[in-house]
Amino acid sequence: MTNIRGRFSKPADKLAAEYTASLPIDQRLYKQDIAGSIAHVKMLAKQTIITQSDAKKIVGGLEAIRKEIEQGKFKFKAELEDIHMAIESRLIDKVGEVGRKLHTARSRNDQIALDIRLFTKEAIADTLKRIRTLQKTILDVAEANKDVAIPGHTHLQIAQPVLVAHHFLAYFEMLQRDYERFNDALKRVDVMPLGSGALAGVTYKIDREFVAKELGFSQVSRNSMDAVSDRDFVLEYEANAAIAMMHLSRLAEEIVIWSSAEFGYIELDDAYATGSSIMPQKKNPDIAELARGKTGRVYGNLVALLTIMKGLPLAYNSDMQEDKPGFFDTVDTLEATLTVFAGMLKTIKVKEENIRAALGRGYILATDVTDYLVKKGAAFRTAHEIVGKLVNYASEKGKNLEELDIKEYQKFSSLFGADVVKITIESALAARDTAGGTAPNQVRKALVAARRIVV
Ligand code: ARG
C-alpha cells in the first residue's frame, strides 16, 4: 500500500477522505493511466534511471492490474483517493518494493494531465465517427425523399416551399461544421504533458519525446506550468459539444413539431417513441424532447468548468479535479444523442399526403406571385403591396391564391395575365436555382457533394 502521508501524525478524517476522493469518477481513466505508466517506466529504464529488470516487473504488474480491472476483480478502495494511487498501491502489493519506483520523475499533476489528454483524444475520435454516422443517415433520408416539397418556415409561419432534402441538408451542414470543430481541436489535445512534474519539470534526465511516441502524441508540451494547470482542451470539447447539442436540439424541436397531429409531416417508428401512462392515444417523441433537455446539462457542464478554472492561480489546484464529472457526462450525452438520433431518423416515415395538404395553406406562393409582377415590370415594393392586398382579399373569401380567377387577380393589377396559373409549388422550387438554393437541380448537386464528404 502506498502512503503519501509521511509528514502527518494521523490518518485523514473519514468524511474528509470521502470528500477529497475522486476514485468513483476517475476510475474510468484506468486504461489511460496504465498506458501512461507503462510508457513512463519504459522511458525510465531506457534512460537508466531504473533497471530494465525493474521496469519489466513493473510493466508486468501494470498489465496484470489492467486485466484485474477489466475482469471486475479489482477492488476500488475509496481511501486510496484517486485512480493513480489505487493502481500504484495495487502494483506495490503485487510486485513488492520495486513498485515503489514507478512514480520516479513524475507527479500526479502531470499524470492526470496525461490521462485526460489521452481520454480526450479517444473521445474526439469516437465523437467524430458518430457525427459521420448521423450525417450519413441524414443524407440517406434526404436522398430517399429527394422530390418531396415541404413548407419552409420563418417565424414558424409558412414561408416558401423547399425540398425536404434541402431542409435535411441544412442539418448535414451544421454537423459538418461540428465535425470540423472537433477535428480541429484534436491538434491542441495532441500534446504530451508528462515530464512537467508537479509544475517545474523534473531533476532526472528523462526522454519526453520517447514517451510521446510510445503514446502516439505528435508533440510534447512546451511549458511545464501550463501543461499541468490548464484544461482548455477539455473546455474545447465541452464547447464543441455544446454547439453540437444546440444543433441536435433544434433538430429535436423540429421532430417534436413535425410529429405532432397539427403538423403530421412525419411519424416516428414505434421503437423510437413512448406512450403515455394515462392517454392511450399518445405517441410521444421522448427521445427528441430528452435531447432538447439534455442540451441544458451539456451547457451547464461547460459553464461549470469555465467557472472552476477562472480564478485559479498557476499551477495545479485541486479545484481542477472537478473537471471530470461534467466532462464525462458531456461525452456520454453527446455520443448517445448522436447515435440514438441516427436510429430515430433512419426509421421516420415522411407523410407526403399531410405535407401536400400543408403546402396548400398559408399562401406559400405569395413571394412567387410578387416576383411574377416584378418580372412584368412592377417595382418590387409595389408588387409586394399589391400581393399583400390580394392575399388579404383571398383570405377574406376563404380561398387560396390558386382558387382565384384571372378577373379577381386583375382587380389588383392589370399586369396579371392568364399565365399567373403557371405559378405552382414546382415552379417556385425550380425558380430558386441559385447556388445553395432549393431548386431540385441545386439540391441534386448538394446531395452529391455531401455524399463525397461522408464516404
Ligand atoms: N485526482 C487529481 C485530479 O483529478 C489528480 C491528482 C492531482 N494532484 C494532487 N496533488 N492532488 O485532478
XYZ file of N, CA, C and O in Angstrom, residues 184-292:
436
model
N -10.498 19.894 -35.477
C -9.517 20.960 -35.297
C -8.971 20.967 -33.864
O -7.790 21.241 -33.636
N -9.843 20.653 -32.920
C -9.433 20.653 -31.510
C -8.379 19.576 -31.252
O -7.547 19.708 -30.355
N -8.425 18.539 -32.057
C -7.527 17.399 -31.872
C -6.060 17.829 -31.808
O -5.281 17.324 -30.996
N -5.678 18.776 -32.651
C -4.246 19.120 -32.685
C -3.793 19.828 -31.403
O -2.628 19.757 -31.044
N -4.712 20.440 -30.706
C -4.348 21.081 -29.427
C -4.365 20.087 -28.260
O -3.728 20.312 -27.235
N -5.123 19.011 -28.421
C -5.136 17.976 -27.377
C -3.909 17.078 -27.519
O -3.409 16.527 -26.544
N -3.438 16.995 -28.737
C -2.393 16.029 -29.085
C -1.008 16.485 -28.613
O -0.060 16.536 -29.388
N -0.907 16.835 -27.351
C 0.334 17.369 -26.777
C 0.623 16.590 -25.490
O -0.247 16.475 -24.629
N 1.824 16.075 -25.358
C 2.157 15.161 -24.254
C 2.729 15.946 -23.049
O 3.777 16.550 -23.143
N 2.026 15.915 -21.908
C 2.443 16.748 -20.770
C 3.397 16.074 -19.781
O 3.989 16.766 -18.950
N 3.539 14.742 -19.859
C 4.354 14.057 -18.837
C 5.808 14.541 -18.911
O 6.340 14.786 -19.980
N 6.407 14.669 -17.735
C 7.753 15.241 -17.678
C 7.699 16.663 -17.137
O 8.724 17.278 -16.866
N 6.475 17.170 -16.975
C 6.320 18.509 -16.392
C 6.473 18.442 -14.875
O 6.647 19.470 -14.215
N 6.359 17.219 -14.344
C 6.465 17.050 -12.898
C 5.314 17.729 -12.194
O 4.215 17.853 -12.741
N 5.556 18.168 -10.969
C 4.491 18.826 -10.215
C 4.131 20.156 -10.865
O 2.966 20.524 -10.967
N 5.135 20.870 -11.329
C 4.915 22.135 -12.030
C 6.145 22.672 -12.758
O 6.041 23.468 -13.680
N 7.356 22.234 -12.341
C 8.564 22.925 -12.794
C 9.476 22.077 -13.661
O 10.540 22.539 -14.074
N 9.032 20.850 -13.970
C 9.923 19.910 -14.634
C 10.493 18.957 -13.589
O 10.120 19.027 -12.415
N 11.364 18.020 -14.006
C 11.923 17.050 -13.059
C 13.450 17.054 -13.114
O 14.037 17.571 -14.068
N 14.057 16.481 -12.097
C 15.515 16.575 -11.955
C 16.257 15.408 -12.612
O 17.458 15.300 -12.480
N 15.527 14.515 -13.278
C 16.164 13.353 -13.915
C 16.342 13.625 -15.398
O 15.628 14.443 -15.980
N 17.254 12.876 -16.020
C 17.475 13.001 -17.471
C 16.437 12.146 -18.196
O 16.712 11.019 -18.594
N 15.244 12.671 -18.332
C 14.168 11.898 -18.957
C 14.165 12.148 -20.472
O 14.829 13.056 -20.960
N 13.378 11.314 -21.188
C 13.242 11.486 -22.635
C 11.753 11.638 -22.946
O 11.027 10.655 -23.099
N 11.334 12.852 -23.002
C 9.898 13.116 -23.189
C 9.422 12.725 -24.586
O 8.278 12.277 -24.756
N 10.288 12.921 -25.579
C 9.904 12.569 -26.956
C 9.606 11.067 -27.058
O 8.680 10.662 -27.756
N 10.377 10.279 -26.328
C 10.168 8.829 -26.335
C 8.772 8.503 -25.798
O 8.024 7.712 -26.388
N 8.421 9.115 -24.680
C 7.096 8.870 -24.073
C 5.993 9.305 -25.039
O 4.994 8.604 -25.234
N 6.201 10.448 -25.670
C 5.194 10.952 -26.627
C 4.984 9.940 -27.746
O 3.851 9.628 -28.122
N 6.070 9.433 -28.252
C 5.994 8.468 -29.362
C 5.287 7.188 -28.911
O 4.413 6.670 -29.604
N 5.670 6.685 -27.746
C 5.048 5.468 -27.210
C 3.535 5.608 -27.119
O 2.793 4.664 -27.335
N 3.082 6.816 -26.767
C 1.653 7.025 -26.514
C 0.928 7.629 -27.711
O -0.265 7.914 -27.642
N 1.641 7.844 -28.799
C 1.002 8.346 -30.019
C 0.715 9.840 -30.016
O -0.198 10.300 -30.709
N 1.468 10.597 -29.262
C 1.329 12.059 -29.322
C 2.286 12.622 -30.363
O 3.418 12.147 -30.489
N 1.864 13.694 -31.029
C 2.748 14.240 -32.058
C 3.700 15.309 -31.519
O 4.637 15.691 -32.206
N 3.467 15.810 -30.320
C 4.442 16.745 -29.749
C 4.402 16.731 -28.220
O 3.465 16.204 -27.623
N 5.426 17.333 -27.607
C 5.448 17.445 -26.145
C 5.129 18.889 -25.760
O 5.364 19.815 -26.530
N 4.595 19.053 -24.559
C 4.217 20.405 -24.111
C 5.469 21.265 -23.950
O 6.548 20.780 -23.640
N 5.289 22.572 -24.147
C 6.456 23.462 -24.147
C 6.669 24.194 -22.825
O 7.704 24.812 -22.615
N 5.667 24.145 -21.937
C 5.818 24.854 -20.662
C 5.211 23.997 -19.560
O 4.012 23.674 -19.592
N 6.033 23.638 -18.576
C 5.581 22.672 -17.568
C 4.434 23.230 -16.725
O 3.516 22.486 -16.349
N 4.449 24.514 -16.441
C 3.387 25.082 -15.593
C 2.057 25.080 -16.327
O 1.010 24.753 -15.775
N 2.123 25.446 -17.610
C 0.912 25.420 -18.438
C 0.400 23.986 -18.565
O -0.803 23.728 -18.446
N 1.327 23.055 -18.785
C 0.934 21.674 -19.078
C 0.158 21.024 -17.934
O -0.740 20.218 -18.167
N 0.503 21.368 -16.694
C -0.183 20.724 -15.574
C -1.410 21.496 -15.105
O -2.188 21.000 -14.290
N -1.587 22.708 -15.615
C -2.601 23.541 -14.975
C -3.691 24.054 -15.896
O -4.570 24.778 -15.444
N -3.654 23.698 -17.174
C -4.779 24.154 -17.999
C -5.642 22.966 -18.387
O -5.158 21.834 -18.488
N -6.908 23.250 -18.541
C -7.848 22.245 -19.016
C -8.613 22.816 -20.207
O -9.754 22.459 -20.450
N -7.960 23.708 -20.948
C -8.689 24.331 -22.066
C -9.081 23.311 -23.131
O -10.073 23.498 -23.833
N -8.332 22.210 -23.217
C -8.698 21.192 -24.210
C -9.985 20.469 -23.799
O -10.763 20.049 -24.657
N -10.214 20.342 -22.485
C -11.496 19.775 -22.020
C -12.615 20.786 -22.328
O -13.690 20.429 -22.818
N -12.299 22.049 -22.056
C -13.289 23.097 -22.333
C -13.633 23.141 -23.820
O -14.780 23.358 -24.194
N -12.618 22.924 -24.647
C -12.880 22.952 -26.085
C -13.820 21.829 -26.486
O -14.737 22.026 -27.283
N -13.580 20.642 -25.929
C -14.509 19.539 -26.217
C -15.913 19.941 -25.746
O -16.900 19.766 -26.462
N -15.979 20.482 -24.545
C -17.298 20.814 -23.978
C -17.986 21.930 -24.761
O -19.209 21.926 -24.915
N -17.207 22.885 -25.248
C -17.788 23.973 -26.045
C -18.267 23.422 -27.389
O -19.376 23.732 -27.846
N -17.443 22.595 -28.003
C -17.847 21.986 -29.274
C -19.084 21.113 -29.077
O -19.973 21.069 -29.926
N -19.113 20.420 -27.952
C -20.267 19.560 -27.648
C -21.514 20.415 -27.420
O -22.612 20.046 -27.848
N -21.336 21.552 -26.756
C -22.492 22.432 -26.508
C -23.067 22.925 -27.836
O -24.286 22.944 -28.029
N -22.187 23.267 -28.761
C -22.665 23.743 -30.072
C -23.344 22.595 -30.829
O -24.424 22.767 -31.398
N -22.718 21.421 -30.796
C -23.312 20.270 -31.493
C -24.675 19.929 -30.888
O -25.640 19.649 -31.616
N -24.770 19.962 -29.556
C -26.052 19.660 -28.901
C -27.092 20.727 -29.247
O -28.283 20.425 -29.356
N -26.656 21.960 -29.390
C -27.584 23.023 -29.812
C -28.177 22.669 -31.180
O -29.381 22.781 -31.406
N -27.316 22.212 -32.089
C -27.820 21.809 -33.409
C -28.798 20.633 -33.281
O -29.869 20.634 -33.886
N -28.404 19.634 -32.484
C -29.261 18.452 -32.346
C -30.570 18.817 -31.658
O -31.622 18.244 -31.948
N -30.501 19.779 -30.759
C -31.697 20.209 -30.042
C -32.670 20.924 -30.990
O -33.894 20.810 -30.852
N -32.137 21.644 -31.946
C -33.014 22.292 -32.941
C -33.678 21.230 -33.816
O -34.877 21.306 -34.100
N -32.889 20.250 -34.213
C -33.454 19.144 -34.990
C -34.518 18.428 -34.148
O -35.588 18.071 -34.648
N -34.222 18.265 -32.867
C -35.161 17.619 -31.949
C -36.476 18.401 -31.924
O -37.567 17.819 -31.984
N -36.362 19.693 -31.847
C -37.560 20.545 -31.805
C -38.394 20.367 -33.078
O -39.617 20.321 -33.027
N -37.726 20.245 -34.208
C -38.466 20.053 -35.460
C -39.161 18.698 -35.468
O -40.266 18.556 -35.988
N -38.491 17.713 -34.896
C -39.098 16.380 -34.854
C -40.343 16.418 -33.959
O -41.375 15.838 -34.299
N -40.235 17.127 -32.853
C -41.396 17.274 -31.968
C -42.544 17.932 -32.730
O -43.685 17.465 -32.718
N -42.224 19.020 -33.418
C -43.275 19.761 -34.133
C -43.826 18.926 -35.290
O -45.034 18.782 -35.458
N -42.941 18.391 -36.070
C -43.363 17.664 -37.273
C -44.160 16.402 -36.960
O -44.963 15.957 -37.776
N -43.904 15.810 -35.785
C -44.622 14.573 -35.475
C -45.934 14.847 -34.736
O -46.670 13.921 -34.422
N -46.230 16.126 -34.492
C -47.494 16.444 -33.818
C -48.665 16.227 -34.782
O -48.491 16.263 -36.000
N -49.850 16.020 -34.220
C -51.032 15.838 -35.066
C -51.278 17.101 -35.887
O -51.740 17.037 -37.029
N -50.953 18.251 -35.313
C -51.206 19.515 -36.004
C -50.378 19.627 -37.280
O -50.840 20.157 -38.278
N -49.151 19.164 -37.258
C -48.299 19.180 -38.454
C -48.429 17.850 -39.207
O -48.805 17.841 -40.370
N -48.072 16.782 -38.527
C -48.181 15.452 -39.140
C -47.282 15.235 -40.345
O -47.599 14.452 -41.234
N -46.147 15.902 -40.390
C -45.235 15.721 -41.538
C -44.499 14.395 -41.467
O -44.094 13.842 -42.474
N -44.253 13.940 -40.235
C -43.524 12.675 -40.078
C -44.208 11.823 -39.022
O -44.984 12.333 -38.198
N -43.914 10.532 -39.074
C -44.308 9.675 -37.966
C -43.068 8.931 -37.484
O -42.287 8.420 -38.293
N -42.887 8.918 -36.175
C -41.747 8.205 -35.608
C -42.049 6.715 -35.565
O -43.204 6.310 -35.381
N -41.021 5.926 -35.747
C -41.166 4.484 -35.603
C -41.510 4.151 -34.145
O -41.049 4.835 -33.224
N -42.296 3.113 -33.959
C -42.697 2.722 -32.593
C -41.484 2.490 -31.691
O -41.538 2.747 -30.487
N -40.390 2.022 -32.284
C -39.194 1.732 -31.477
C -38.562 2.998 -30.922
O -37.729 2.940 -30.022
N -38.932 4.135 -31.474
C -38.329 5.403 -31.036
C -39.364 6.377 -30.481
O -39.198 7.584 -30.532
N -40.469 5.839 -29.984
C -41.492 6.695 -29.381
C -41.943 6.044 -28.086
O -41.720 4.857 -27.860
N -42.571 6.842 -27.240
C -43.066 6.281 -25.974
C -44.544 6.602 -25.813
O -45.053 7.557 -26.411
N -45.198 5.817 -24.971
C -46.621 6.021 -24.737
C -46.860 6.872 -23.508
O -45.928 7.246 -22.797
N -48.122 7.201 -23.274
C -48.496 7.938 -22.072
C -49.115 6.949 -21.103
O -49.779 5.993 -21.509
N -48.891 7.189 -19.811
C -49.433 6.257 -18.823
C -50.939 6.445 -18.648
O -51.616 5.588 -18.099
N -51.482 7.550 -19.114
C -52.925 7.778 -18.957
C -53.657 7.928 -20.281
O -54.793 7.462 -20.428
N -53.001 8.515 -21.287
C -53.713 8.787 -22.539
C -53.331 7.764 -23.597
O -52.254 7.827 -24.177
N -54.219 6.827 -23.867
C -53.852 5.701 -24.730
C -53.501 6.111 -26.156
O -52.840 5.372 -26.860
N -53.979 7.278 -26.596
C -53.744 7.650 -27.998
C -52.347 8.197 -28.246
O -51.912 8.352 -29.386
N -51.608 8.488 -27.146
C -50.362 9.246 -27.294
C -49.195 8.429 -27.844
O -49.025 7.273 -27.510
N -48.433 9.101 -28.691
C -47.164 8.552 -29.170
C -46.172 9.698 -29.047
O -46.141 10.601 -29.867
N -45.421 9.667 -27.969
C -44.615 10.838 -27.628
C -43.190 10.770 -28.190
O -42.570 9.712 -28.152
N -42.695 11.914 -28.669
C -41.319 11.959 -29.202
C -40.306 12.167 -28.087
O -39.515 13.123 -28.102
N -40.310 11.275 -27.109
C -39.467 11.451 -25.913
C -37.978 11.620 -26.205
O -37.296 12.379 -25.518
N -37.483 10.885 -27.184
C -36.040 10.967 -27.456
C -35.682 12.387 -27.854
O -34.711 12.971 -27.358
N -36.496 12.948 -28.748
C -36.223 14.320 -29.191
C -36.352 15.293 -28.018
O -35.521 16.181 -27.831
N -37.380 15.114 -27.213
C -37.562 16.014 -26.062
C -36.398 15.913 -25.097
O -35.909 16.909 -24.568
N -35.943 14.668 -24.867
C -34.849 14.494 -23.908
C -33.537 15.043 -24.456
O -32.728 15.596 -23.705
N -33.341 14.926 -25.744
C -32.129 15.520 -26.344
C -32.154 17.030 -26.114
O -31.146 17.640 -25.752
N -33.329 17.625 -26.307
C -33.501 19.065 -26.074
C -33.183 19.373 -24.607
O -32.499 20.336 -24.294
